[in-house]
């Protein structure tokens, strides 16, 4: 195998590596938690409470790890928020389209009703004229006979 950076030339076990790092961070917190809490610092930094051989943590690694975690969670939250905003905008557009569609349907129905009424009215008027002409013709025929 290639050089993995491990002393016994075995492949690097990523699970063990992560667990090891987390244990180092746990050690770091237990051996030197918060400088604003001096009594807690003193009690937790005693060797009997922290029996691990390397009580000095690498704070830069911890800070970088926490920073990366925060950044990843923040990015995921931003993506989720953006997707939610897009979905909301899409729903609002669909709602507006439906409202316009309802108004257009109402207008088309009104136009159709008017279109259907016009021929009927036209036929009624034509029938009235025809009837009037027939009556006039009949009256004139009667008047001629008299």
PDB file of C-alpha atoms in Angstrom:
ATOM      1  CA  UNK A   1       0.000   0.000   0.000  1.00  0.00           C
ATOM      2  CA  UNK A   2       1.036   3.628  -0.420  1.00  0.00           C
ATOM      3  CA  UNK A   3       2.198   5.855   2.391  1.00  0.00           C
ATOM      4  CA  UNK A   4      -0.853   6.628   4.528  1.00  0.00           C
ATOM      5  CA  UNK A   5       0.970   8.613   7.173  1.00  0.00           C
ATOM      6  CA  UNK A   6       0.372   5.838   9.686  1.00  0.00           C
ATOM      7  CA  UNK A   7       3.392   4.429  11.552  1.00  0.00           C
ATOM      8  CA  UNK A   8       2.530   0.738  11.082  1.00  0.00           C
ATOM      9  CA  UNK A   9       1.848   1.187   7.337  1.00  0.00           C
ATOM     10  CA  UNK A  10      -1.813   0.115   7.535  1.00  0.00           C
ATOM     11  CA  UNK A  11      -4.552   1.913   5.656  1.00  0.00           C
ATOM     12  CA  UNK A  12      -6.067   4.836   7.520  1.00  0.00           C
ATOM     13  CA  UNK A  13      -9.335   3.861   9.212  1.00  0.00           C
ATOM     14  CA  UNK A  14     -11.546   6.927   8.818  1.00  0.00           C
ATOM     15  CA  UNK A  15     -14.050   5.849  11.513  1.00  0.00           C
ATOM     16  CA  UNK A  16     -11.273   5.415  14.063  1.00  0.00           C
ATOM     17  CA  UNK A  17      -9.777   8.693  12.929  1.00  0.00           C
ATOM     18  CA  UNK A  18     -13.057  10.543  13.527  1.00  0.00           C
ATOM     19  CA  UNK A  19     -13.631   8.861  16.880  1.00  0.00           C
ATOM     20  CA  UNK A  20     -10.063   9.703  17.873  1.00  0.00           C
ATOM     21  CA  UNK A  21     -10.594  13.333  16.956  1.00  0.00           C
ATOM     22  CA  UNK A  22     -13.861  13.493  18.866  1.00  0.00           C
ATOM     23  CA  UNK A  23     -12.154  11.985  21.919  1.00  0.00           C
ATOM     24  CA  UNK A  24      -9.422  14.612  21.615  1.00  0.00           C
ATOM     25  CA  UNK A  25     -12.092  17.324  21.534  1.00  0.00           C
ATOM     26  CA  UNK A  26     -13.794  15.778  24.556  1.00  0.00           C
ATOM     27  CA  UNK A  27     -10.434  15.736  26.336  1.00  0.00           C
ATOM     28  CA  UNK A  28      -9.871  19.322  25.314  1.00  0.00           C
ATOM     29  CA  UNK A  29     -13.138  20.434  26.856  1.00  0.00           C
ATOM     30  CA  UNK A  30     -12.701  18.427  30.034  1.00  0.00           C
ATOM     31  CA  UNK A  31      -9.114  19.504  30.616  1.00  0.00           C
ATOM     32  CA  UNK A  32      -9.584  23.181  29.786  1.00  0.00           C
ATOM     33  CA  UNK A  33     -13.202  24.108  29.122  1.00  0.00           C
ATOM     34  CA  UNK A  34     -14.038  27.771  29.383  1.00  0.00           C
ATOM     35  CA  UNK A  35     -11.555  30.333  30.689  1.00  0.00           C
ATOM     36  CA  UNK A  36     -14.494  32.306  32.081  1.00  0.00           C
ATOM     37  CA  UNK A  37     -15.201  29.469  34.527  1.00  0.00           C
ATOM     38  CA  UNK A  38     -11.943  29.211  36.549  1.00  0.00           C
ATOM     39  CA  UNK A  39     -13.271  26.930  39.316  1.00  0.00           C
ATOM     40  CA  UNK A  40     -14.535  24.454  36.730  1.00  0.00           C
ATOM     41  CA  UNK A  41     -11.190  24.646  34.926  1.00  0.00           C
ATOM     42  CA  UNK A  42      -9.237  23.806  38.067  1.00  0.00           C
ATOM     43  CA  UNK A  43     -11.403  20.876  39.099  1.00  0.00           C
ATOM     44  CA  UNK A  44     -11.542  19.314  35.625  1.00  0.00           C
ATOM     45  CA  UNK A  45      -7.882  19.736  34.850  1.00  0.00           C
ATOM     46  CA  UNK A  46      -6.767  17.504  37.718  1.00  0.00           C
ATOM     47  CA  UNK A  47      -4.965  14.341  36.489  1.00  0.00           C
ATOM     48  CA  UNK A  48      -7.314  11.923  38.262  1.00  0.00           C
ATOM     49  CA  UNK A  49     -10.357  13.338  36.433  1.00  0.00           C
ATOM     50  CA  UNK A  50      -8.572  13.356  33.088  1.00  0.00           C
ATOM     51  CA  UNK A  51      -6.381  10.228  32.944  1.00  0.00           C
ATOM     52  CA  UNK A  52      -5.536  10.460  29.212  1.00  0.00           C
ATOM     53  CA  UNK A  53      -1.873  10.825  28.361  1.00  0.00           C
ATOM     54  CA  UNK A  54      -2.190  13.903  26.137  1.00  0.00           C
ATOM     55  CA  UNK A  55      -4.198  16.485  28.111  1.00  0.00           C
ATOM     56  CA  UNK A  56      -3.210  19.334  25.769  1.00  0.00           C
ATOM     57  CA  UNK A  57      -5.741  19.656  22.984  1.00  0.00           C
ATOM     58  CA  UNK A  58      -5.183  21.228  19.639  1.00  0.00           C
ATOM     59  CA  UNK A  59      -7.590  24.154  19.953  1.00  0.00           C
ATOM     60  CA  UNK A  60      -7.089  25.167  16.342  1.00  0.00           C
ATOM     61  CA  UNK A  61      -8.340  21.748  15.206  1.00  0.00           C
ATOM     62  CA  UNK A  62     -11.350  22.047  17.487  1.00  0.00           C
ATOM     63  CA  UNK A  63     -12.115  25.561  16.297  1.00  0.00           C
ATOM     64  CA  UNK A  64     -11.768  24.476  12.665  1.00  0.00           C
ATOM     65  CA  UNK A  65     -13.965  21.422  13.238  1.00  0.00           C
ATOM     66  CA  UNK A  66     -16.691  23.483  14.916  1.00  0.00           C
ATOM     67  CA  UNK A  67     -16.399  26.186  12.267  1.00  0.00           C
ATOM     68  CA  UNK A  68     -16.796  23.594   9.505  1.00  0.00           C
ATOM     69  CA  UNK A  69     -19.815  22.074  11.272  1.00  0.00           C
ATOM     70  CA  UNK A  70     -21.417  25.495  11.686  1.00  0.00           C
ATOM     71  CA  UNK A  71     -20.735  26.402   8.053  1.00  0.00           C
ATOM     72  CA  UNK A  72     -22.199  23.112   6.794  1.00  0.00           C
ATOM     73  CA  UNK A  73     -25.334  23.506   8.921  1.00  0.00           C
ATOM     74  CA  UNK A  74     -25.677  27.157   7.933  1.00  0.00           C
ATOM     75  CA  UNK A  75     -25.360  26.278   4.230  1.00  0.00           C
ATOM     76  CA  UNK A  76     -27.959  23.511   4.598  1.00  0.00           C
ATOM     77  CA  UNK A  77     -30.311  25.953   6.324  1.00  0.00           C
ATOM     78  CA  UNK A  78     -29.791  28.551   3.571  1.00  0.00           C
ATOM     79  CA  UNK A  79     -30.497  25.928   0.873  1.00  0.00           C
ATOM     80  CA  UNK A  80     -33.622  24.795   2.707  1.00  0.00           C
ATOM     81  CA  UNK A  81     -34.838  28.381   3.130  1.00  0.00           C
ATOM     82  CA  UNK A  82     -34.166  29.153  -0.535  1.00  0.00           C
ATOM     83  CA  UNK A  83     -36.056  26.040  -1.658  1.00  0.00           C
ATOM     84  CA  UNK A  84     -38.945  26.972   0.638  1.00  0.00           C
ATOM     85  CA  UNK A  85     -39.071  30.522  -0.780  1.00  0.00           C
ATOM     86  CA  UNK A  86     -39.069  29.184  -4.353  1.00  0.00           C
ATOM     87  CA  UNK A  87     -41.881  26.749  -3.536  1.00  0.00           C
ATOM     88  CA  UNK A  88     -43.910  29.541  -1.913  1.00  0.00           C
ATOM     89  CA  UNK A  89     -43.391  31.813  -4.935  1.00  0.00           C
ATOM     90  CA  UNK A  90     -44.437  29.003  -7.245  1.00  0.00           C
ATOM     91  CA  UNK A  91     -47.599  28.386  -5.218  1.00  0.00           C
ATOM     92  CA  UNK A  92     -48.454  32.095  -5.267  1.00  0.00           C
ATOM     93  CA  UNK A  93     -47.960  32.229  -9.041  1.00  0.00           C
ATOM     94  CA  UNK A  94     -50.176  29.169  -9.463  1.00  0.00           C
ATOM     95  CA  UNK A  95     -52.823  30.785  -7.264  1.00  0.00           C
ATOM     96  CA  UNK A  96     -52.703  33.989  -9.341  1.00  0.00           C
ATOM     97  CA  UNK A  97     -52.955  31.946 -12.538  1.00  0.00           C
ATOM     98  CA  UNK A  98     -56.000  30.132 -11.167  1.00  0.00           C
ATOM     99  CA  UNK A  99     -57.654  33.398 -10.177  1.00  0.00           C
ATOM    100  CA  UNK A 100     -57.003  34.828 -13.651  1.00  0.00           C
ATOM    101  CA  UNK A 101     -58.294  31.629 -15.164  1.00  0.00           C
ATOM    102  CA  UNK A 102     -61.506  31.911 -13.113  1.00  0.00           C
ATOM    103  CA  UNK A 103     -61.987  35.508 -14.280  1.00  0.00           C
ATOM    104  CA  UNK A 104     -61.337  34.528 -17.893  1.00  0.00           C
ATOM    105  CA  UNK A 105     -63.810  31.661 -17.594  1.00  0.00           C
ATOM    106  CA  UNK A 106     -66.429  34.053 -16.221  1.00  0.00           C
ATOM    107  CA  UNK A 107     -65.801  36.459 -19.116  1.00  0.00           C
ATOM    108  CA  UNK A 108     -66.004  33.655 -21.682  1.00  0.00           C
ATOM    109  CA  UNK A 109     -69.263  32.428 -20.164  1.00  0.00           C
ATOM    110  CA  UNK A 110     -70.695  35.946 -20.305  1.00  0.00           C
ATOM    111  CA  UNK A 111     -69.573  36.311 -23.947  1.00  0.00           C
ATOM    112  CA  UNK A 112     -71.069  32.937 -24.812  1.00  0.00           C
ATOM    113  CA  UNK A 113     -74.377  33.802 -23.158  1.00  0.00           C
ATOM    114  CA  UNK A 114     -74.512  37.085 -25.085  1.00  0.00           C
ATOM    115  CA  UNK A 115     -73.594  35.320 -28.297  1.00  0.00           C
ATOM    116  CA  UNK A 116     -76.400  32.820 -27.788  1.00  0.00           C
ATOM    117  CA  UNK A 117     -78.903  35.516 -26.808  1.00  0.00           C
ATOM    118  CA  UNK A 118     -78.247  37.603 -29.925  1.00  0.00           C
ATOM    119  CA  UNK A 119     -79.381  34.993 -32.471  1.00  0.00           C
ATOM    120  CA  UNK A 120     -82.435  34.203 -30.371  1.00  0.00           C
ATOM    121  CA  UNK A 121     -83.330  37.893 -30.158  1.00  0.00           C
ATOM    122  CA  UNK A 122     -82.642  38.232 -33.861  1.00  0.00           C
ATOM    123  CA  UNK A 123     -84.999  35.350 -34.614  1.00  0.00           C
ATOM    124  CA  UNK A 124     -87.674  36.836 -32.349  1.00  0.00           C
ATOM    125  CA  UNK A 125     -87.352  40.203 -34.051  1.00  0.00           C
ATOM    126  CA  UNK A 126     -87.409  38.615 -37.514  1.00  0.00           C
ATOM    127  CA  UNK A 127     -90.480  36.608 -36.556  1.00  0.00           C
ATOM    128  CA  UNK A 128     -92.194  39.780 -35.299  1.00  0.00           C
ATOM    129  CA  UNK A 129     -91.409  41.597 -38.554  1.00  0.00           C
ATOM    130  CA  UNK A 130     -92.621  38.655 -40.607  1.00  0.00           C
ATOM    131  CA  UNK A 131     -95.788  38.453 -38.545  1.00  0.00           C
ATOM    132  CA  UNK A 132     -96.359  42.183 -38.912  1.00  0.00           C
ATOM    133  CA  UNK A 133     -95.871  41.933 -42.677  1.00  0.00           C
ATOM    134  CA  UNK A 134     -98.325  39.046 -42.837  1.00  0.00           C
ATOM    135  CA  UNK A 135    -100.892  41.003 -40.826  1.00  0.00           C
ATOM    136  CA  UNK A 136    -100.374  44.084 -42.992  1.00  0.00           C
ATOM    137  CA  UNK A 137    -100.754  42.047 -46.165  1.00  0.00           C
ATOM    138  CA  UNK A 138    -103.865  40.374 -44.816  1.00  0.00           C
ATOM    139  CA  UNK A 139    -105.374  43.735 -43.802  1.00  0.00           C
ATOM    140  CA  UNK A 140    -104.600  45.248 -47.182  1.00  0.00           C
ATOM    141  CA  UNK A 141    -106.222  42.249 -48.923  1.00  0.00           C
ATOM    142  CA  UNK A 142    -109.309  42.656 -46.780  1.00  0.00           C
ATOM    143  CA  UNK A 143    -109.425  46.367 -47.492  1.00  0.00           C
ATOM    144  CA  UNK A 144    -109.186  45.705 -51.212  1.00  0.00           C
ATOM    145  CA  UNK A 145    -112.044  43.271 -51.102  1.00  0.00           C
ATOM    146  CA  UNK A 146    -114.246  45.667 -49.294  1.00  0.00           C
TER     147      UNK A 146
END
